[in-house]
Short mmCIF file of C-alpha atoms and ligand atoms in Angstrom, two decimals:
data_model
loop_
_atom_site.label_atom_id
_atom_site.label_comp_id
_atom_site.label_asym_id
_atom_site.label_seq_id
_atom_site.Cartn_x
_atom_site.Cartn_y
_atom_site.Cartn_z
CA MET V 1 25.33 24.78 13.82
CA SER V 2 22.57 24.64 11.75
CA LYS V 3 23.05 28.18 9.02
CA VAL V 4 20.22 30.72 10.02
CA TYR V 5 18.27 33.09 7.45
CA ILE V 6 16.21 35.86 8.92
CA ASN V 7 14.86 37.91 6.07
CA ASN V 8 14.52 41.74 6.16
CA HIS V 9 13.53 41.83 2.54
CA PRO V 10 10.01 45.34 2.54
CA LEU V 11 8.26 42.78 0.48
CA VAL V 12 8.43 40.01 2.96
CA GLN V 13 8.13 42.17 5.94
CA HIS V 14 4.69 43.86 4.00
CA LYS V 15 2.98 41.19 3.34
CA ILE V 16 3.56 39.59 7.17
CA SER V 17 2.35 42.89 8.26
CA ILE V 18 -0.67 42.23 6.33
CA LEU V 19 -0.70 38.74 7.68
CA ARG V 20 -0.96 39.52 11.49
CA ASP V 21 -3.50 42.19 11.21
CA LYS V 22 -6.44 39.96 12.53
CA ASN V 23 -9.22 41.99 9.96
CA THR V 24 -6.75 40.55 7.49
CA GLY V 25 -9.48 36.99 5.88
CA THR V 26 -8.95 33.55 5.08
CA ASN V 27 -9.27 34.01 1.44
CA GLU V 28 -6.78 37.18 1.73
CA PHE V 29 -4.58 35.84 3.87
CA ARG V 30 -4.35 32.46 1.94
CA SER V 31 -2.58 34.36 -1.24
CA LEU V 32 0.22 36.50 1.27
CA VAL V 33 1.35 32.88 2.64
CA GLY V 34 2.09 31.99 -0.49
CA GLU V 35 3.37 35.26 -2.38
CA ILE V 36 5.92 35.05 0.87
CA ALA V 37 6.76 31.00 0.06
CA MET V 38 7.10 32.41 -3.49
CA LEU V 39 9.58 35.44 -2.36
CA MET V 40 11.31 33.29 1.01
CA GLY V 41 11.54 30.57 -1.79
CA TYR V 42 14.02 32.91 -4.11
CA GLU V 43 16.00 33.27 -1.70
CA ALA V 44 16.96 29.89 0.00
CA LEU V 45 17.15 27.42 -3.61
CA ASN V 46 19.54 30.69 -4.51
CA ASP V 47 22.11 27.07 -4.02
CA LEU V 48 20.41 24.90 -5.79
CA PRO V 49 23.04 23.29 -8.37
CA THR V 50 22.69 23.57 -12.45
CA GLU V 51 24.68 22.28 -14.97
CA LYS V 52 24.92 23.89 -18.84
CA VAL V 53 23.17 22.86 -21.98
CA GLU V 54 23.13 24.08 -24.87
CA VAL V 55 20.73 26.41 -26.64
CA GLU V 56 20.44 28.02 -30.31
CA THR V 57 18.94 31.59 -29.93
CA PRO V 58 17.43 32.97 -32.74
CA LEU V 59 21.48 34.16 -33.67
CA GLU V 60 23.90 32.09 -32.63
CA THR V 61 23.85 28.55 -30.35
CA CYS V 62 25.36 29.01 -26.78
CA MET V 63 25.81 27.22 -23.72
CA THR V 64 23.47 28.43 -20.41
CA GLU V 65 22.68 27.64 -16.92
CA VAL V 66 19.22 24.90 -16.12
CA ILE V 67 18.76 24.10 -12.92
CA SER V 68 20.06 20.31 -13.23
CA GLY V 69 18.77 17.49 -11.89
CA ARG V 70 14.74 17.72 -11.49
CA LYS V 71 15.48 17.18 -7.55
CA MET V 72 13.90 18.55 -4.90
CA ALA V 73 11.21 17.84 -2.76
CA ILE V 74 8.81 20.25 -1.43
CA VAL V 75 7.65 18.93 2.37
CA PRO V 76 4.48 20.51 4.21
CA ILE V 77 4.10 19.62 7.70
CA LEU V 78 0.01 19.20 7.95
CA ARG V 79 -2.20 21.65 7.25
CA ALA V 80 -1.06 24.89 7.69
CA GLY V 81 2.65 24.00 5.47
CA LEU V 82 0.66 23.16 2.59
CA GLY V 83 -0.69 27.23 2.55
CA MET V 84 3.26 27.46 1.23
CA VAL V 85 3.50 24.57 -1.18
CA ASP V 86 2.27 26.77 -4.55
CA GLY V 87 4.59 29.42 -3.87
CA ILE V 88 8.00 27.36 -3.68
CA LEU V 89 6.32 25.65 -6.22
CA ASN V 90 6.03 28.53 -8.90
CA LEU V 91 9.72 28.88 -8.89
CA VAL V 92 10.91 24.99 -9.48
CA PRO V 93 6.96 22.82 -10.96
CA ALA V 94 9.20 19.75 -11.69
CA SER V 95 9.74 19.24 -7.37
CA LYS V 96 7.93 16.00 -6.42
CA VAL V 97 5.68 16.36 -2.57
CA GLY V 98 5.68 14.52 0.00
CA HIS V 99 3.50 15.10 2.70
CA ILE V 100 3.94 15.08 7.01
CA GLY V 101 0.90 15.63 9.23
CA LEU V 102 1.56 16.60 12.88
CA TYR V 103 -0.57 18.36 14.95
CA ARG V 104 -0.01 19.67 18.61
CA ASP V 105 -1.62 18.65 21.94
CA GLU V 106 -3.46 21.45 23.74
CA GLU V 107 -1.50 20.36 26.17
CA THR V 108 0.93 19.21 26.32
CA HIS V 109 1.98 20.93 23.18
CA THR V 110 4.24 18.13 22.10
CA PRO V 111 3.79 16.99 17.91
CA VAL V 112 1.16 14.04 18.02
CA GLU V 113 2.04 12.29 14.03
CA TYR V 114 -0.07 11.19 11.85
CA TYR V 115 0.65 10.77 8.57
CA CYS V 116 4.12 10.80 6.02
CA LYS V 117 4.22 10.09 2.37
CA LEU V 118 7.59 10.94 0.94
CA PRO V 119 8.62 11.19 -2.51
CA ASN V 120 10.66 7.79 -3.60
CA PRO V 121 14.23 8.35 -3.82
CA ILE V 122 14.29 10.80 -1.25
CA GLU V 123 18.31 10.65 -0.45
CA GLU V 124 19.81 12.42 -2.97
CA ARG V 125 17.25 15.32 -3.28
CA ILE V 126 17.53 18.53 -2.00
CA ILE V 127 14.22 18.53 0.17
CA VAL V 128 12.72 22.16 1.31
CA VAL V 129 10.14 21.81 4.83
CA THR V 130 7.89 24.35 4.89
CA ASP V 131 5.84 25.55 8.27
CA PRO V 132 4.36 29.46 8.59
CA MET V 133 4.95 28.77 12.16
CA LEU V 134 7.86 27.54 14.59
CA ALA V 135 7.10 27.94 17.57
CA THR V 136 8.55 25.49 20.43
CA GLY V 137 9.67 24.50 17.53
CA GLY V 138 9.07 19.98 18.25
CA SER V 139 6.03 19.47 14.98
CA ALA V 140 9.65 21.11 13.00
CA ILE V 141 12.63 18.70 14.72
CA ASP V 142 10.00 16.13 14.69
CA ALA V 143 9.47 16.36 11.23
CA ILE V 144 12.58 16.69 10.26
CA SER V 145 13.42 13.20 12.46
CA GLN V 146 10.98 11.92 10.08
CA ILE V 147 12.71 12.44 6.89
CA LYS V 148 15.77 11.83 8.58
CA LYS V 149 14.88 7.83 9.48
CA HIS V 150 13.33 7.58 5.73
CA GLY V 151 17.24 8.72 4.39
CA GLY V 152 16.60 13.02 3.39
CA LYS V 153 19.86 14.41 4.25
CA LYS V 154 19.80 17.83 2.41
CA ILE V 155 17.34 19.02 3.87
CA LYS V 156 16.34 23.09 4.32
CA PHE V 157 13.10 24.51 6.69
CA MET V 158 11.76 27.43 5.68
CA CYS V 159 8.67 29.24 7.93
CA ILE V 160 7.36 32.60 7.97
CA ILE V 161 7.36 33.08 12.05
CA ALA V 162 9.53 31.93 14.22
CA ALA V 163 10.58 32.27 17.71
CA PRO V 164 13.71 32.53 19.28
CA GLU V 165 12.22 29.25 21.53
CA GLY V 166 11.71 27.19 18.82
CA LEU V 167 14.55 28.44 16.30
CA LYS V 168 17.35 28.28 19.46
CA ALA V 169 15.91 24.25 19.71
CA LEU V 170 15.78 23.14 15.84
CA GLU V 171 19.12 24.49 15.47
CA GLU V 172 20.65 22.44 18.28
CA ALA V 173 18.14 19.00 17.76
CA HIS V 174 19.21 19.09 14.09
CA PRO V 175 22.54 21.35 13.11
CA ASP V 176 22.95 20.67 9.48
CA VAL V 177 19.76 21.93 8.34
CA GLN V 178 19.46 25.01 6.85
CA ILE V 179 16.88 26.90 8.03
CA TYR V 180 14.90 30.07 6.63
CA VAL V 181 12.99 32.66 8.14
CA GLY V 182 10.53 35.07 7.14
CA HIS V 183 10.73 37.30 10.66
CA LEU V 184 11.51 36.50 13.89
CA ASP V 185 9.58 37.40 17.02
CA ARG V 186 9.39 38.38 20.36
CA GLN V 187 8.80 35.29 22.23
CA LEU V 188 5.82 32.36 23.63
CA ASN V 189 3.38 32.65 25.71
CA SER V 190 2.55 30.70 28.51
CA ASP V 191 -0.12 28.22 25.82
CA ALA V 192 2.87 28.09 23.20
CA TYR V 193 1.81 30.50 20.80
CA ILE V 194 4.09 32.79 18.97
CA CYS V 195 4.26 36.78 20.08
CA PRO V 196 3.40 39.19 18.82
CA GLY V 197 2.67 36.49 16.02
CA LEU V 198 -0.36 36.07 13.72
CA GLY V 199 -2.43 33.19 15.55
CA ASP V 200 -3.05 29.79 14.64
CA ALA V 201 -1.03 29.72 11.49
CA GLY V 202 -4.18 27.00 9.97
CA ASP V 203 -7.17 28.46 11.19
CA ARG V 204 -6.35 31.04 9.47
CA ILE V 205 -5.60 29.79 6.16
CA PHE V 206 -8.31 27.09 5.61
CA GLY V 207 -11.18 29.13 6.97
CA THR V 208 -11.45 27.06 10.23
CA LYS V 209 -11.98 27.86 14.38
C1 PRP U 301 1.39 24.82 14.20
C2 PRP U 301 1.93 25.55 12.56
C3 PRP U 301 3.48 24.60 13.04
C4 PRP U 301 2.95 23.92 14.99
C5 PRP U 301 3.91 24.88 15.64
O1 PRP U 301 -0.30 23.42 13.34
O2 PRP U 301 1.62 25.34 11.16
O3 PRP U 301 2.88 23.24 13.03
O4 PRP U 301 2.14 24.30 15.60
O5 PRP U 301 4.06 24.92 16.51
P1 PRP U 301 5.84 23.80 17.95
O6 PRP U 301 6.40 24.75 16.88
O7 PRP U 301 4.93 24.69 18.89
O8 PRP U 301 5.74 22.72 17.43
P2 PRP U 301 -0.98 23.49 14.29
O9 PRP U 301 -0.44 21.90 15.31
O10 PRP U 301 -2.17 24.10 15.28
O11 PRP U 301 -1.95 22.31 12.99
P3 PRP U 301 -2.70 22.62 12.22
O12 PRP U 301 -1.72 23.36 11.28
O13 PRP U 301 -2.95 20.98 11.38
O14 PRP U 301 -3.58 23.62 12.55
N1 URA U 302 0.66 28.10 15.58
C1 URA U 302 0.70 28.33 15.47
O1 URA U 302 -0.78 28.84 13.84
N2 URA U 302 0.29 30.03 16.20
C2 URA U 302 1.25 29.31 16.93
O2 URA U 302 1.57 31.04 17.42
C3 URA U 302 1.90 28.87 17.53
C4 URA U 302 1.33 27.26 16.61
#
């Protein structure tokens, strides 16, 4: 089964609480999504490969570690996943960025694909898929299937809030993927929205409705 990491850091939980508040405006919401992505990224990337390089300090020469191979790709699921990209780019600025466009059909709640552009070659890269919300899991499952079709192998998925239903579905569909969750919420409602959740993440990040 997938490895699932549920975050319990007080800083992340504090920022998620502000996101949930319906009175939090677009500007603050967008900044917080980026900050949470960076904090979660710090944990999610703790197994990045490193290599030794020689560096001359003011005192002597030493062998010291750097991230090896600049081989990371961040792949946001449009739209809301875009809000998490800059936070992770702050950590690994050399990452390439792909995009997968999906929206949920309002009636069926199943994902509709409209865009896919991934950095080449994708096979060797560590791929971090971002989306603040894992609800039914349909969008994440579909996005990861598309990445695998293009040859992606080492895939991590990061979300800020997950529903138990979506987490279970994603683990079953893609048992090889590491899943990082900011907070595991109670359940989906009849419209497949996460409760208590934070509402529609895309609308709150971009100020649409
Ligand atoms: C939201 C969210 C996820 C998806 C989660 O996107 O950002 O992509 O729903 O739901 P699921 O797990 O049931 O698939 P939405 O379809 O609203 O598109 P948007 O980001 O363009 O607003
Ligand atoms: N998408 C969102 O943005 N929020 C939810 O609660 C469910 C799907």
